[in-house]
Amino acid sequence: MEPPAAKRSRGCPAGPEERDAGAGAARGRGRPEALLDLSAKRVAESWAFEQSSVNCPRGLGWSSALPLPLETQVGVEAKEGPCPFIAYPLCWDVAWLTAGFQQPPAGMRKPSPCMTQSGPELPNQRDSLALTLGFHLSGNIREPGGPGEPERLYHVSISFDRCKITSVSCGCDNRDLFYCAHVVALSLYRIRHARQVELRLPISETLSQMNRDQLQKFVQYLISAHHTEVLPTAQRLADEILLLGSEINLVHGKGTPPRGSSGERTPRPTATPLAECPAWIITWHRVGTVEVCAAAAAVGRNIKAAPASSGALWVCVVLSPHCKPEERAGWLQLLSRWDKLDVCPLEEGNYSFDSSSLQPTVAPSPGSEEEEVVAATSPRYTVFGRALLAGELHWNDAHLQRILASDSYSCSLTGSVGGDKPTFDPQGRPLWLGEPFPTACARVDTLRAHGYPRQALRLASAVVNTLRLQLRHQLESYKQQKKELLQKGSTCITNTEGWVGHPLDPIGCLCRALLEACRLEEETLTLYSDTSPEKRKVAYQHVPVPGSPGESYLVLALEVALLGLGQQRALPEGLYAQDKVVRNEEQLLALLEEVELDERLVQVLRKQAGLLLEGGPFSGFGEVLFRESVPMHTCARYLFTALLPHDPDLAYRLALRAMRLPVLETAFPAGEPHPNPLDSIMSNRFPRWFILGHLETRQCELASTMLTAAKGDPKWLHAVLGSIQQNIHSPALLFKLAQDACKTATPVSAPPDTTLLGIALELGLQVMRMTLNVMTWRRREMVRWLVSCATEIGPQALINIMQNWYSLFTPVEAATIVAVTGTTQATLLRLQLDTSRREELWACARTLALQCAMKDPQNCALPALTLCEKNHSAFEAAYQIVLDAAAGGLGHAHLFTVARYMEHRGLPLRAYKLATLALAQLSIAFNQDSHPAVNDVLWACSLSHSLGRHELSAIVPLIIRSIHCAPMLSDILRRWTLSAPGLGPLGARRAAKPLGADRAPLCQLLDAAVTAYITTSHSRLTHISPRHYGDFIEFLGKARETFLLAPDGHLQFAQFLENLKQTYKGKKKLMLLVRERFG
């Protein structure tokens, strides 16, 4: 009797029939499973191979990885080791379901008859080609041929990890959404006859045992055996390995696919590698007896980041044309259960779920009360919501069946194009108006994914015919309202949902279906194509559309892509939805860039570009835009590049129209900069526009492309400049444009383009004006570049920016960068000026420096003096500005700096004058021994002493008034008594011997020093602590030296000590120290 279902191991067979060496057989014999087998089984289900190696306990003396003998014992002798043996799926359910069959009943555990009778044969002992190499299962499957046909042999490869199949490949041409029969046959053989499949450890383990010579021989023989397949990849890897800084050298070693996953994330089972959508979620639903609910709870939170098109995939599954009703009911029941889970991700973006047809509807303008009410009451849908709605669709519509059945289906003699739902356009071609446009495209994708390419093309053609008819109706309605809309200057969005970035990716589905039909046979996609650094151009050909003379599927693909990319649509809500809009747009443009444009396609391109310009509120290139419309910069860049060789006028008109960024134009009027120009504003003013920075970068790229293309054409250069100044509001991007334009205008091997250089200078001037009041770390770089650009243009441009510096630079920038850089020797040599022009430039720079010094003397006085020192009158004017500023509050530090400069220039009297002005503003307290101005004061005293007795006498009162620090006063006094005063201004010696401290003018300074020592001593004794007694004794020692400079200094000092002893007799220990030191 079998154990209860609840007691069975998850994913294990129920009896000995299913695995000849499995755990079920052991239980059938009545023997319990070994602990090693049970542990290995659990590890194989939960841990990747690398994890089990790393987590191996080291207490047994093992290294960080499992030893090879133990790996072999666990992998082979223990039957179900933690890695290659047990890690393969253990039950029929996985192979059964991924083959597209219904879930088998509980008692049915045998393969489908199609696998043994009319289908492929399982591998047998004779083949002996089934091999498990690590986590990679491969084998050859024989498929019997029809009458008179030979049997066919297919090579199948399956990769697996933790009881889940992660990827498969097969040599057949199956294009269905599910596994082909050959993959299922090999899976069944591995489940039923696991012991008959040769098991080898991962190739990485074998490689680790080889020495250098063996590894070289292994690689050489491998390349020799498969040189046509792997030689390009081998050469590329060799080049990367030899490059020291390459990415491949940043990590130690490299795992191999047969070794298994690293365990960083949960393995993703896939339904088929041939489908273009990520089908891993299909087999998410059931692994053994575990349903996807548990997986959704564990992994579902990341569903939007990893399988971005999971909702569209489930729509394809539910819409399958050969899906039986009971199968669909099972899927819908499962989807409904997932949809109700709390962890099920919601669909981001304001996309409609209930639109009835392809016809557009006019939505209320954003911000209205009606929109707010709708937003508050509208239901929220999960990523599975569209799949649940797709369950209500069917394929039995008569008109739809006729479209799918024949290429020649057209309007009959009794047909009519009128009525509520026309079935044909005026040309008699079929239309499909039965459902929303994204749903119709999902039908096309479903047909293509399930192996109906012809039917997918027929339906795609009908959908394109419907789009064309809709476009004609839109243009007719716009012509009737054009005058009113242009007068109003604004519009509301006309499309309830954008097609680019839509969860179902309707434009992408149509384009891929149409382009696939035009791809040349030799260019068909291979499953594992050899990658190369260069991107190959895909070869397409024109394939005629049946029933539409003169048209091809390639033309339809281009037309559909441009219709979707040029649609005026509101930016959806949410970061993920907005990011998807950007990624889908880039994917569509990548498809278009693969197509070589011939004359036929160029005509289509020109026609569609004209329609986009005249599309009004239905086109993103229309004259009037909705405020939050998605910008057209990326699309316009492609159109501009493609149209430029054939119709430059149309290319420029289209690109200039696309330069708009409405959300910024309405927020910042023309000429008004950002609140914080060099930073992104999306977090401050536009919280919903998460990708605003990316959009502004794309806008800048479009402008740069136009500037480069317009080189040598003044008409378009000035038109592009006007558009840039009007539409780009980021100073950082404007500065980048200016730099690019300057670089393009000054090639190394050709004369410069003066017009483009002027454009670059204009952009630089605008950046200066926008950032004048916003100090940033890039500001100095911008100023230097502007001067360099003006130098490239000529001296007049340099003079102009100097004369108009008030609106461009701060005084510091103008005096220290503009004026200095513009008059350096390198600049003068670059300009090649004659004497008169050179003097004119110098005069302009000196005038600029004097103006800056008057406006900001604190920071610009010294640069102005330096710049004007070769011109006497200008130098005198700068010196007078400094004197006037000293009376107006110029600080002592700046005055001392200028004074030192004057002494350095050989003007000691002017230096002395400035030093006295600085001393008049200075005040150093009794306890400020380390004041920052100490060195400046000592320098000023040294300067006055060197000038003579008269200057020394004049500065003494200033010293006494400004300095109250006793050690400083005594230091100055001692310096002045060491030598006689120096040479006077006329060179005559005024004193032959040093001055005495007791005689004028030093006697006043001596009295001030003695008084300062007495005052400081009393101040320090008021709050002195025992630990400072030693410092105070040293201080008294310095005071005695100063006292002794006076004739009766010893008496004054003794009296001073006696006064201290009487006043502070309570500090007995301190007074004892005073007596010991001084008596």
PDB file of C-alpha atoms in Angstrom, residues 112-303:
ATOM      1  CA  SER A 112       1.815  10.074 -23.837  1.00  0.00           C
ATOM      2  CA  PRO A 113       1.205   7.556 -26.640  1.00  0.00           C
ATOM      3  CA  CYS A 114       2.502  10.108 -29.121  1.00  0.00           C
ATOM      4  CA  MET A 115       5.910   9.706 -27.601  1.00  0.00           C
ATOM      5  CA  THR A 116       6.106   6.011 -28.332  1.00  0.00           C
ATOM      6  CA  GLN A 117       3.875   5.320 -31.301  1.00  0.00           C
ATOM      7  CA  SER A 118       3.800   8.139 -33.852  1.00  0.00           C
ATOM      8  CA  GLY A 119       6.296  10.399 -32.109  1.00  0.00           C
ATOM      9  CA  PRO A 120      10.042  10.237 -31.570  1.00  0.00           C
ATOM     10  CA  GLU A 121      11.625   7.192 -30.068  1.00  0.00           C
ATOM     11  CA  LEU A 122      13.383   7.325 -26.751  1.00  0.00           C
ATOM     12  CA  PRO A 123      17.148   6.755 -26.717  1.00  0.00           C
ATOM     13  CA  ASN A 124      18.089   3.118 -26.270  1.00  0.00           C
ATOM     14  CA  GLN A 125      21.083   1.122 -25.243  1.00  0.00           C
ATOM     15  CA  ARG A 126      22.201   0.911 -28.862  1.00  0.00           C
ATOM     16  CA  ASP A 127      22.512   4.678 -29.141  1.00  0.00           C
ATOM     17  CA  SER A 128      24.491   5.104 -25.917  1.00  0.00           C
ATOM     18  CA  LEU A 129      24.577   8.850 -26.596  1.00  0.00           C
ATOM     19  CA  ALA A 130      22.640  10.087 -23.555  1.00  0.00           C
ATOM     20  CA  LEU A 131      25.171  11.787 -21.315  1.00  0.00           C
ATOM     21  CA  THR A 132      24.844  13.923 -18.185  1.00  0.00           C
ATOM     22  CA  LEU A 133      27.867  16.181 -17.957  1.00  0.00           C
ATOM     23  CA  GLY A 134      27.473  18.044 -14.695  1.00  0.00           C
ATOM     24  CA  PHE A 135      24.189  19.878 -15.068  1.00  0.00           C
ATOM     25  CA  HIS A 136      23.929  19.437 -18.830  1.00  0.00           C
ATOM     26  CA  LEU A 137      22.007  16.486 -20.331  1.00  0.00           C
ATOM     27  CA  SER A 138      22.467  15.736 -24.025  1.00  0.00           C
ATOM     28  CA  GLY A 139      21.368  12.951 -26.334  1.00  0.00           C
ATOM     29  CA  ASN A 140      20.230  12.009 -29.828  1.00  0.00           C
ATOM     30  CA  ILE A 141      16.538  11.384 -30.546  1.00  0.00           C
ATOM     31  CA  ARG A 142      15.436   9.301 -33.553  1.00  0.00           C
ATOM     32  CA  GLU A 143      12.163  10.275 -35.204  1.00  0.00           C
ATOM     33  CA  PRO A 144      10.654   7.715 -37.623  1.00  0.00           C
ATOM     34  CA  GLY A 145      10.062   9.097 -41.097  1.00  0.00           C
ATOM     35  CA  GLY A 146       6.913   8.808 -43.121  1.00  0.00           C
ATOM     36  CA  PRO A 147       6.333   6.209 -45.819  1.00  0.00           C
ATOM     37  CA  GLY A 148       9.341   6.210 -48.088  1.00  0.00           C
ATOM     38  CA  GLU A 149      11.203   8.722 -45.911  1.00  0.00           C
ATOM     39  CA  PRO A 150      14.314   8.006 -43.852  1.00  0.00           C
ATOM     40  CA  GLU A 151      14.313   8.445 -40.113  1.00  0.00           C
ATOM     41  CA  ARG A 152      15.668  11.696 -38.762  1.00  0.00           C
ATOM     42  CA  LEU A 153      18.146  12.166 -35.921  1.00  0.00           C
ATOM     43  CA  TYR A 154      17.965  15.266 -33.675  1.00  0.00           C
ATOM     44  CA  HIS A 155      20.513  16.382 -31.112  1.00  0.00           C
ATOM     45  CA  VAL A 156      18.886  17.614 -27.890  1.00  0.00           C
ATOM     46  CA  SER A 157      20.544  19.470 -25.008  1.00  0.00           C
ATOM     47  CA  ILE A 158      18.929  20.212 -21.639  1.00  0.00           C
ATOM     48  CA  SER A 159      20.352  22.311 -18.799  1.00  0.00           C
ATOM     49  CA  PHE A 160      18.895  21.913 -15.311  1.00  0.00           C
ATOM     50  CA  ASP A 161      19.408  23.177 -11.784  1.00  0.00           C
ATOM     51  CA  ARG A 162      17.686  22.380  -8.479  1.00  0.00           C
ATOM     52  CA  CYS A 163      15.013  20.089  -9.980  1.00  0.00           C
ATOM     53  CA  LYS A 164      14.110  22.605 -12.664  1.00  0.00           C
ATOM     54  CA  ILE A 165      14.886  22.672 -16.385  1.00  0.00           C
ATOM     55  CA  THR A 166      16.487  26.031 -17.100  1.00  0.00           C
ATOM     56  CA  SER A 167      17.121  25.907 -20.858  1.00  0.00           C
ATOM     57  CA  VAL A 168      16.807  23.529 -23.798  1.00  0.00           C
ATOM     58  CA  SER A 169      17.873  23.349 -27.429  1.00  0.00           C
ATOM     59  CA  CYS A 170      16.917  21.009 -30.233  1.00  0.00           C
ATOM     60  CA  GLY A 171      17.967  20.562 -33.843  1.00  0.00           C
ATOM     61  CA  CYS A 172      14.367  20.596 -35.099  1.00  0.00           C
ATOM     62  CA  ASP A 173      12.609  23.671 -36.484  1.00  0.00           C
ATOM     63  CA  ASN A 174       9.785  23.717 -33.956  1.00  0.00           C
ATOM     64  CA  ARG A 175       8.509  27.238 -33.256  1.00  0.00           C
ATOM     65  CA  ASP A 176       5.798  26.480 -30.719  1.00  0.00           C
ATOM     66  CA  LEU A 177       5.567  28.052 -27.289  1.00  0.00           C
ATOM     67  CA  PHE A 178       6.053  24.678 -25.539  1.00  0.00           C
ATOM     68  CA  TYR A 179       8.835  22.117 -25.599  1.00  0.00           C
ATOM     69  CA  CYS A 180       9.148  20.090 -28.757  1.00  0.00           C
ATOM     70  CA  ALA A 181       8.497  16.351 -28.650  1.00  0.00           C
ATOM     71  CA  HIS A 182      12.221  15.538 -28.856  1.00  0.00           C
ATOM     72  CA  VAL A 183      13.021  17.482 -25.675  1.00  0.00           C
ATOM     73  CA  VAL A 184      10.161  15.764 -23.883  1.00  0.00           C
ATOM     74  CA  ALA A 185      11.322  12.345 -25.093  1.00  0.00           C
ATOM     75  CA  LEU A 186      14.828  12.867 -23.704  1.00  0.00           C
ATOM     76  CA  SER A 187      13.372  14.175 -20.428  1.00  0.00           C
ATOM     77  CA  LEU A 188      11.168  11.100 -20.075  1.00  0.00           C
ATOM     78  CA  TYR A 189      14.090   8.810 -20.800  1.00  0.00           C
ATOM     79  CA  ARG A 190      16.179  10.535 -18.118  1.00  0.00           C
ATOM     80  CA  ILE A 191      13.342  10.155 -15.582  1.00  0.00           C
ATOM     81  CA  ARG A 192      12.564   6.522 -16.384  1.00  0.00           C
ATOM     82  CA  HIS A 193      16.107   5.233 -16.937  1.00  0.00           C
ATOM     83  CA  ALA A 194      18.301   7.483 -14.833  1.00  0.00           C
ATOM     84  CA  ARG A 195      20.837   4.705 -14.173  1.00  0.00           C
ATOM     85  CA  GLN A 196      21.358   4.090 -17.887  1.00  0.00           C
ATOM     86  CA  VAL A 197      22.476   7.679 -18.535  1.00  0.00           C
ATOM     87  CA  GLU A 198      26.203   8.105 -18.163  1.00  0.00           C
ATOM     88  CA  LEU A 199      26.977  10.561 -15.381  1.00  0.00           C
ATOM     89  CA  ARG A 200      30.084  12.701 -15.384  1.00  0.00           C
ATOM     90  CA  LEU A 201      31.134  15.390 -12.950  1.00  0.00           C
ATOM     91  CA  PRO A 202      31.139  18.998 -14.166  1.00  0.00           C
ATOM     92  CA  ILE A 203      33.833  19.752 -16.727  1.00  0.00           C
ATOM     93  CA  SER A 204      35.214  22.422 -14.404  1.00  0.00           C
ATOM     94  CA  GLU A 205      36.214  19.684 -11.947  1.00  0.00           C
ATOM     95  CA  THR A 206      38.083  17.815 -14.695  1.00  0.00           C
ATOM     96  CA  LEU A 207      39.832  20.984 -15.823  1.00  0.00           C
ATOM     97  CA  SER A 208      40.988  21.698 -12.281  1.00  0.00           C
ATOM     98  CA  GLN A 209      42.992  18.450 -12.344  1.00  0.00           C
ATOM     99  CA  MET A 210      44.894  19.336 -15.527  1.00  0.00           C
ATOM    100  CA  ASN A 211      48.302  20.948 -15.581  1.00  0.00           C
ATOM    101  CA  ARG A 212      49.347  23.762 -17.912  1.00  0.00           C
ATOM    102  CA  ASP A 213      50.372  21.521 -20.830  1.00  0.00           C
ATOM    103  CA  GLN A 214      47.208  19.457 -20.613  1.00  0.00           C
ATOM    104  CA  LEU A 215      45.033  22.568 -20.563  1.00  0.00           C
ATOM    105  CA  GLN A 216      46.778  23.974 -23.647  1.00  0.00           C
ATOM    106  CA  LYS A 217      46.351  20.677 -25.467  1.00  0.00           C
ATOM    107  CA  PHE A 218      42.693  20.522 -24.438  1.00  0.00           C
ATOM    108  CA  VAL A 219      41.962  23.996 -25.826  1.00  0.00           C
ATOM    109  CA  GLN A 220      43.854  23.351 -29.074  1.00  0.00           C
ATOM    110  CA  TYR A 221      42.057  20.090 -29.761  1.00  0.00           C
ATOM    111  CA  LEU A 222      38.692  21.652 -28.889  1.00  0.00           C
ATOM    112  CA  ILE A 223      39.232  24.509 -31.348  1.00  0.00           C
ATOM    113  CA  SER A 224      40.485  22.104 -34.002  1.00  0.00           C
ATOM    114  CA  ALA A 225      37.396  19.904 -33.674  1.00  0.00           C
ATOM    115  CA  HIS A 226      34.915  22.806 -33.854  1.00  0.00           C
ATOM    116  CA  HIS A 227      36.912  25.567 -35.526  1.00  0.00           C
ATOM    117  CA  THR A 228      34.068  26.903 -37.650  1.00  0.00           C
ATOM    118  CA  GLU A 229      31.768  27.299 -34.643  1.00  0.00           C
ATOM    119  CA  VAL A 230      34.005  28.433 -31.807  1.00  0.00           C
ATOM    120  CA  LEU A 231      37.045  30.048 -33.445  1.00  0.00           C
ATOM    121  CA  PRO A 232      35.701  33.659 -33.374  1.00  0.00           C
ATOM    122  CA  THR A 233      34.651  33.273 -29.755  1.00  0.00           C
ATOM    123  CA  ALA A 234      37.973  31.671 -28.830  1.00  0.00           C
ATOM    124  CA  GLN A 235      39.917  34.517 -30.427  1.00  0.00           C
ATOM    125  CA  ARG A 236      37.775  37.134 -28.680  1.00  0.00           C
ATOM    126  CA  LEU A 237      38.239  35.461 -25.279  1.00  0.00           C
ATOM    127  CA  ALA A 238      41.969  35.161 -25.860  1.00  0.00           C
ATOM    128  CA  ASP A 239      42.207  38.873 -26.648  1.00  0.00           C
ATOM    129  CA  GLU A 240      40.265  39.750 -23.482  1.00  0.00           C
ATOM    130  CA  ILE A 241      42.415  37.501 -21.301  1.00  0.00           C
ATOM    131  CA  LEU A 242      45.628  39.051 -22.653  1.00  0.00           C
ATOM    132  CA  LEU A 243      44.251  42.548 -21.955  1.00  0.00           C
ATOM    133  CA  LEU A 244      45.189  43.298 -18.339  1.00  0.00           C
ATOM    134  CA  GLY A 245      42.323  45.682 -17.596  1.00  0.00           C
ATOM    135  CA  SER A 246      39.559  43.617 -19.206  1.00  0.00           C
ATOM    136  CA  GLU A 247      36.479  42.534 -17.297  1.00  0.00           C
ATOM    137  CA  ILE A 248      37.332  38.849 -17.620  1.00  0.00           C
ATOM    138  CA  ASN A 249      40.545  39.414 -15.621  1.00  0.00           C
ATOM    139  CA  LEU A 250      38.765  41.110 -12.723  1.00  0.00           C
ATOM    140  CA  VAL A 251      37.595  37.769 -11.287  1.00  0.00           C
ATOM    141  CA  HIS A 252      39.596  34.671 -10.451  1.00  0.00           C
ATOM    142  CA  GLY A 253      38.635  31.727 -12.605  1.00  0.00           C
ATOM    143  CA  LYS A 254      35.379  31.226 -14.487  1.00  0.00           C
ATOM    144  CA  GLY A 255      32.610  28.677 -13.919  1.00  0.00           C
ATOM    145  CA  THR A 256      31.385  26.488 -16.742  1.00  0.00           C
ATOM    146  CA  PRO A 257      27.740  25.866 -17.704  1.00  0.00           C
ATOM    147  CA  PRO A 258      27.831  22.150 -16.798  1.00  0.00           C
ATOM    148  CA  ARG A 259      28.911  23.071 -13.281  1.00  0.00           C
ATOM    149  CA  GLY A 260      25.552  24.555 -12.436  1.00  0.00           C
ATOM    150  CA  SER A 261      24.240  27.813 -11.081  1.00  0.00           C
ATOM    151  CA  SER A 262      26.091  29.862  -8.521  1.00  0.00           C
ATOM    152  CA  GLY A 263      22.968  30.077  -6.428  1.00  0.00           C
ATOM    153  CA  GLU A 264      22.720  33.855  -6.535  1.00  0.00           C
ATOM    154  CA  ARG A 265      19.133  33.638  -7.685  1.00  0.00           C
ATOM    155  CA  THR A 266      16.392  31.101  -8.096  1.00  0.00           C
ATOM    156  CA  PRO A 267      16.695  29.120 -11.365  1.00  0.00           C
ATOM    157  CA  ARG A 268      14.224  30.078 -14.041  1.00  0.00           C
ATOM    158  CA  PRO A 269      12.719  27.119 -15.884  1.00  0.00           C
ATOM    159  CA  THR A 270      11.932  27.877 -19.523  1.00  0.00           C
ATOM    160  CA  ALA A 271       9.222  26.492 -21.720  1.00  0.00           C
ATOM    161  CA  THR A 272      11.130  26.845 -24.994  1.00  0.00           C
ATOM    162  CA  PRO A 273      14.204  28.792 -26.074  1.00  0.00           C
ATOM    163  CA  LEU A 274      12.712  29.300 -29.531  1.00  0.00           C
ATOM    164  CA  ALA A 275       9.951  31.605 -28.394  1.00  0.00           C
ATOM    165  CA  GLU A 276      10.976  35.241 -28.237  1.00  0.00           C
ATOM    166  CA  CYS A 277       9.177  35.918 -24.971  1.00  0.00           C
ATOM    167  CA  PRO A 278      10.554  34.813 -21.595  1.00  0.00           C
ATOM    168  CA  ALA A 279       8.636  31.595 -21.131  1.00  0.00           C
ATOM    169  CA  TRP A 280      10.106  30.607 -17.792  1.00  0.00           C
ATOM    170  CA  ILE A 281       6.955  31.648 -16.038  1.00  0.00           C
ATOM    171  CA  ILE A 282       4.926  28.951 -17.835  1.00  0.00           C
ATOM    172  CA  THR A 283       6.600  26.155 -15.924  1.00  0.00           C
ATOM    173  CA  TRP A 284       6.519  28.228 -12.779  1.00  0.00           C
ATOM    174  CA  HIS A 285       3.048  26.916 -12.143  1.00  0.00           C
ATOM    175  CA  ARG A 286       3.884  23.358 -11.172  1.00  0.00           C
ATOM    176  CA  VAL A 287       7.091  21.554 -10.315  1.00  0.00           C
ATOM    177  CA  GLY A 288       6.063  18.153  -9.104  1.00  0.00           C
ATOM    178  CA  THR A 289       3.109  19.015  -6.895  1.00  0.00           C
ATOM    179  CA  VAL A 290       4.234  22.529  -5.974  1.00  0.00           C
ATOM    180  CA  GLU A 291       2.130  25.272  -7.563  1.00  0.00           C
ATOM    181  CA  VAL A 292       3.258  28.721  -8.497  1.00  0.00           C
ATOM    182  CA  CYS A 293       1.566  30.333  -5.507  1.00  0.00           C
ATOM    183  CA  ALA A 294       4.539  29.502  -3.331  1.00  0.00           C
ATOM    184  CA  ALA A 295       6.930  30.650  -6.028  1.00  0.00           C
ATOM    185  CA  ALA A 296       5.006  33.872  -6.456  1.00  0.00           C
ATOM    186  CA  ALA A 297       5.248  34.557  -2.749  1.00  0.00           C
ATOM    187  CA  ALA A 298       8.996  33.984  -2.824  1.00  0.00           C
ATOM    188  CA  VAL A 299       9.959  35.430  -6.185  1.00  0.00           C
ATOM    189  CA  GLY A 300       6.933  37.413  -7.324  1.00  0.00           C
ATOM    190  CA  ARG A 301       8.169  40.657  -5.894  1.00  0.00           C
ATOM    191  CA  ASN A 302      10.820  40.688  -8.599  1.00  0.00           C
ATOM    192  CA  ILE A 303       8.561  39.657 -11.441  1.00  0.00           C
TER     193      ILE A 303
END
